[in-house]
Short mmCIF file of C-alpha atoms in Angstrom, two decimals:
data_model
loop_
_atom_site.label_atom_id
_atom_site.label_comp_id
_atom_site.label_asym_id
_atom_site.label_seq_id
_atom_site.Cartn_x
_atom_site.Cartn_y
_atom_site.Cartn_z
CA SER A 1 0.00 0.00 0.00
CA GLN A 2 1.06 3.62 -0.47
CA LYS A 3 3.05 5.05 2.37
CA ILE A 4 4.49 8.48 3.11
CA GLU A 5 6.93 8.89 5.97
CA GLN A 6 8.22 12.06 7.53
CA ASN A 7 10.52 12.42 10.52
CA SER A 8 8.18 11.19 13.21
CA GLU A 9 10.10 12.90 15.97
CA ALA A 10 10.21 16.63 16.44
CA LEU A 11 13.27 18.34 15.04
CA ASN A 12 15.03 20.85 17.26
CA ILE A 13 17.57 23.14 15.68
CA GLN A 14 19.58 26.16 16.72
CA GLU A 15 18.69 29.51 15.22
CA GLY A 16 20.80 30.32 12.19
CA LYS A 17 21.42 26.69 11.25
CA THR A 18 19.93 24.87 8.28
CA ALA A 19 16.94 22.66 9.03
CA THR A 20 16.52 19.59 6.83
CA LEU A 21 13.24 17.68 6.80
CA THR A 22 12.74 14.37 5.03
CA CYS A 23 9.79 12.93 3.15
CA ASN A 24 10.06 9.31 1.98
CA TYR A 25 7.43 7.43 0.07
CA THR A 26 6.79 3.90 -1.17
CA ASN A 27 4.42 2.35 -3.69
CA TYR A 28 3.74 5.74 -5.21
CA SER A 29 4.57 7.54 -8.45
CA PRO A 30 3.83 11.19 -7.74
CA ALA A 31 3.69 13.71 -10.54
CA TYR A 32 4.10 16.50 -8.00
CA LEU A 33 5.31 16.86 -4.47
CA GLN A 34 4.25 19.76 -2.30
CA TRP A 35 5.35 21.13 1.05
CA TYR A 36 3.06 22.92 3.47
CA ARG A 37 3.51 24.65 6.79
CA GLN A 38 0.94 24.30 9.56
CA ASP A 39 0.86 26.39 12.73
CA PRO A 40 -1.16 25.27 15.79
CA GLY A 41 -4.86 25.95 15.36
CA ARG A 42 -4.50 26.95 11.72
CA GLY A 43 -4.88 25.39 8.30
CA PRO A 44 -1.86 24.29 6.26
CA VAL A 45 -0.20 26.95 4.12
CA PHE A 46 1.34 26.08 0.77
CA LEU A 47 5.10 26.64 0.49
CA LEU A 48 6.57 24.94 -2.57
CA LEU A 49 5.64 22.53 -5.35
CA ILE A 50 8.16 20.44 -7.28
CA ARG A 51 7.43 18.33 -10.34
CA GLU A 52 8.76 14.83 -10.96
CA ASN A 53 11.09 16.08 -13.69
CA GLU A 54 12.58 18.78 -11.45
CA LYS A 55 15.47 18.03 -9.15
CA GLU A 56 15.43 21.18 -7.07
CA LYS A 57 13.27 24.21 -6.34
CA ARG A 58 14.10 27.31 -4.32
CA LYS A 59 12.11 30.10 -2.77
CA GLU A 60 13.91 32.62 -0.58
CA ARG A 61 15.38 30.60 2.33
CA LEU A 62 13.56 27.42 1.31
CA LYS A 63 14.88 24.66 -0.92
CA VAL A 64 13.22 21.42 -1.95
CA THR A 65 14.82 18.46 -3.70
CA PHE A 66 13.00 15.57 -5.30
CA ASP A 67 14.70 12.26 -6.04
CA THR A 68 12.27 9.87 -7.75
CA THR A 69 14.88 7.10 -7.72
CA LEU A 70 15.34 7.26 -3.96
CA LYS A 71 11.64 8.12 -3.58
CA GLN A 72 12.57 10.97 -1.32
CA SER A 73 12.19 14.72 -0.97
CA LEU A 74 14.31 16.91 1.26
CA PHE A 75 13.08 20.28 2.52
CA HIS A 76 15.70 22.74 3.69
CA ILE A 77 15.30 25.99 5.59
CA THR A 78 18.53 27.96 5.64
CA ALA A 79 19.36 30.53 8.32
CA SER A 80 16.48 29.22 10.39
CA GLN A 81 14.59 31.59 12.69
CA PRO A 82 12.31 30.96 15.69
CA ALA A 83 9.43 32.11 13.46
CA ASP A 84 10.07 29.03 11.30
CA SER A 85 8.89 26.82 14.16
CA ALA A 86 5.85 24.92 12.91
CA THR A 87 4.79 21.54 11.56
CA TYR A 88 5.81 20.88 7.97
CA LEU A 89 3.78 18.54 5.81
CA CYS A 90 4.75 16.94 2.53
CA ALA A 91 2.01 16.00 0.10
CA LEU A 92 2.15 13.71 -2.91
CA ASP A 93 -0.02 14.20 -5.94
CA ALA A 94 -0.20 11.57 -8.67
CA GLY A 95 -1.92 14.08 -10.92
CA GLY A 96 -5.13 13.79 -12.87
CA TYR A 97 -8.16 13.14 -10.73
CA GLN A 98 -6.29 11.24 -8.05
CA LYS A 99 -6.19 12.46 -4.50
CA VAL A 100 -3.38 14.35 -2.84
CA THR A 101 -1.96 12.36 0.05
CA PHE A 102 -0.38 14.13 3.00
CA GLY A 103 2.38 12.87 5.25
CA THR A 104 2.04 13.00 9.02
CA GLY A 105 4.26 16.06 9.28
CA THR A 106 7.43 16.96 11.14
CA LYS A 107 7.35 19.44 13.97
CA LEU A 108 10.26 21.86 13.75
CA GLN A 109 11.40 23.87 16.73
CA VAL A 110 14.00 26.59 16.15
CA ILE A 111 15.72 27.48 19.39
CA PRO A 112 16.95 31.06 19.83
CA ASP B 1 -10.10 39.48 2.33
CA THR B 2 -10.33 35.92 3.56
CA ALA B 3 -9.50 33.51 0.73
CA VAL B 4 -11.12 30.35 2.14
CA SER B 5 -13.54 30.73 5.00
CA GLN B 6 -15.36 28.16 7.09
CA THR B 7 -18.19 28.44 9.57
CA PRO B 8 -18.43 27.68 12.35
CA LYS B 9 -14.91 27.64 13.77
CA TYR B 10 -15.98 25.54 16.74
CA LEU B 11 -18.84 23.08 16.93
CA VAL B 12 -19.76 21.17 20.07
CA THR B 13 -22.69 18.80 19.80
CA GLN B 14 -24.09 15.60 21.18
CA MET B 15 -24.03 12.15 19.65
CA GLY B 16 -26.85 11.50 17.25
CA ASN B 17 -27.27 15.12 16.17
CA ASP B 18 -27.02 16.37 12.58
CA LYS B 19 -24.76 19.31 11.81
CA SER B 20 -23.41 21.25 8.83
CA ILE B 21 -20.15 23.04 8.14
CA LYS B 22 -20.01 25.68 5.44
CA CYS B 23 -17.09 26.65 3.25
CA GLU B 24 -16.65 29.50 0.80
CA GLN B 25 -13.71 30.54 -1.35
CA ASN B 26 -13.31 33.85 -3.14
CA LEU B 27 -10.25 32.84 -5.18
CA GLY B 28 -12.16 31.83 -8.29
CA HIS B 29 -10.85 28.28 -7.98
CA ASP B 30 -12.49 25.34 -9.75
CA THR B 31 -11.70 22.62 -7.22
CA MET B 32 -12.65 22.37 -3.56
CA TYR B 33 -11.90 19.75 -0.91
CA TRP B 34 -12.85 18.55 2.53
CA TYR B 35 -10.16 17.09 4.79
CA LYS B 36 -10.32 15.57 8.25
CA GLN B 37 -7.42 16.02 10.66
CA ASP B 38 -7.52 13.67 13.61
CA SER B 39 -5.95 13.98 17.04
CA LYS B 40 -2.66 12.64 15.68
CA LYS B 41 -2.62 15.50 13.19
CA PHE B 42 -3.00 13.17 10.19
CA LEU B 43 -4.69 15.09 7.36
CA LYS B 44 -6.89 12.86 5.23
CA ILE B 45 -8.95 13.82 2.22
CA MET B 46 -12.66 13.08 2.33
CA PHE B 47 -14.15 14.65 -0.78
CA SER B 48 -13.18 16.75 -3.75
CA TYR B 49 -15.37 18.69 -6.16
CA ASN B 50 -14.39 20.16 -9.50
CA ASN B 51 -16.84 22.67 -10.97
CA LYS B 52 -19.59 21.37 -8.68
CA GLU B 53 -18.93 17.78 -9.74
CA LEU B 54 -17.80 15.17 -7.21
CA ILE B 55 -14.44 13.75 -8.34
CA ILE B 56 -13.02 12.21 -5.18
CA ASN B 57 -15.08 10.33 -2.63
CA GLU B 58 -12.87 8.55 -0.16
CA THR B 59 -14.02 5.76 2.11
CA VAL B 60 -16.20 7.96 4.25
CA PRO B 61 -19.38 6.85 6.06
CA ASN B 62 -22.62 7.68 4.25
CA ARG B 63 -23.46 9.93 7.18
CA PHE B 64 -21.19 12.49 5.57
CA SER B 65 -22.68 14.25 2.58
CA PRO B 66 -20.99 17.10 0.73
CA LYS B 67 -22.96 19.60 -1.30
CA SER B 68 -21.64 22.15 -3.76
CA PRO B 69 -24.34 24.67 -4.70
CA ASP B 70 -21.85 26.57 -6.85
CA LYS B 71 -18.14 26.66 -7.61
CA ALA B 72 -17.37 28.92 -4.66
CA HIS B 73 -19.13 26.89 -1.99
CA LEU B 74 -18.72 23.39 -0.62
CA ASN B 75 -20.69 22.43 2.45
CA LEU B 76 -20.43 19.31 4.57
CA HIS B 77 -23.44 17.80 6.28
CA ILE B 78 -23.00 15.12 8.90
CA ASN B 79 -25.88 12.97 10.11
CA SER B 80 -26.10 10.99 13.32
CA LEU B 81 -22.84 12.28 14.74
CA GLU B 82 -20.59 9.80 16.55
CA LEU B 83 -17.78 10.28 19.07
CA GLY B 84 -15.25 9.25 16.41
CA ASP B 85 -16.27 12.18 14.24
CA SER B 86 -14.54 14.53 16.65
CA ALA B 87 -11.71 16.14 14.69
CA VAL B 88 -10.75 19.30 12.86
CA TYR B 89 -12.31 19.58 9.42
CA PHE B 90 -10.55 21.66 6.81
CA CYS B 91 -11.92 23.00 3.58
CA ALA B 92 -9.46 23.78 0.79
CA SER B 93 -9.49 24.96 -2.80
CA SER B 94 -7.15 24.90 -5.78
CA HIS B 95 -7.12 26.50 -9.20
CA ASP B 96 -7.47 23.18 -10.94
CA ARG B 97 -7.02 19.53 -10.13
CA ALA B 98 -3.29 19.84 -9.56
CA GLY B 99 -1.32 22.50 -7.81
CA GLU B 100 -1.21 24.23 -4.51
CA GLN B 101 -4.17 24.12 -2.22
CA TYR B 102 -5.44 26.96 -0.08
CA PHE B 103 -6.86 25.87 3.23
CA GLY B 104 -9.50 27.42 5.43
CA PRO B 105 -8.97 27.97 9.16
CA GLY B 106 -10.63 24.70 10.10
CA THR B 107 -13.70 23.72 12.10
CA ARG B 108 -13.05 21.93 15.36
CA LEU B 109 -15.91 19.47 15.87
CA THR B 110 -16.37 17.94 19.31
CA VAL B 111 -18.99 15.26 19.75
CA THR B 112 -19.95 14.49 23.35
#
């Protein structure tokens, strides 16, 4: 069956360092992979989308990589700030009329 | 202007009651979704509509019935509420079937 795994444990990182979050999947051939941020008591907010034929995507301090051979995406936040503390969700989309499937999320805590 | 809005934000009700949650988006998007996020923060799709047509109907009890009166609205009606229905329900929309989704603030449903 399809499975999406994100770091199950919370990730604590010192302010200014680069945070790296992992999204691994099995039994899936996504056309797109998306990353969202969710703060407590709020809905997820879209951050980045990367297509299966793209290796890397950047947006300001954010960088996403997508390796369809390893079936893995890495999400990096450079120069992390306490305001980056949140839960980050990866989502896989096979395209067409198929559903988007979300991972369980990784809680990131940036320590001042 | 709120992009995706949901009402109510909180809903506390007793088992066996029937309740509705309303969702509206002012983004001009064609596709709308209902998600359920349980206590473990797992976000799971329930339904998706594209131009008022149901395109995704996950394994959801028949007690849940979505209704899309027009492209900008997607409501969720729940009959005979059960304790296990307690969760946060999110509405979302996207421009088309693929691409980033915009989420509402969520409706926290508590069934007692």
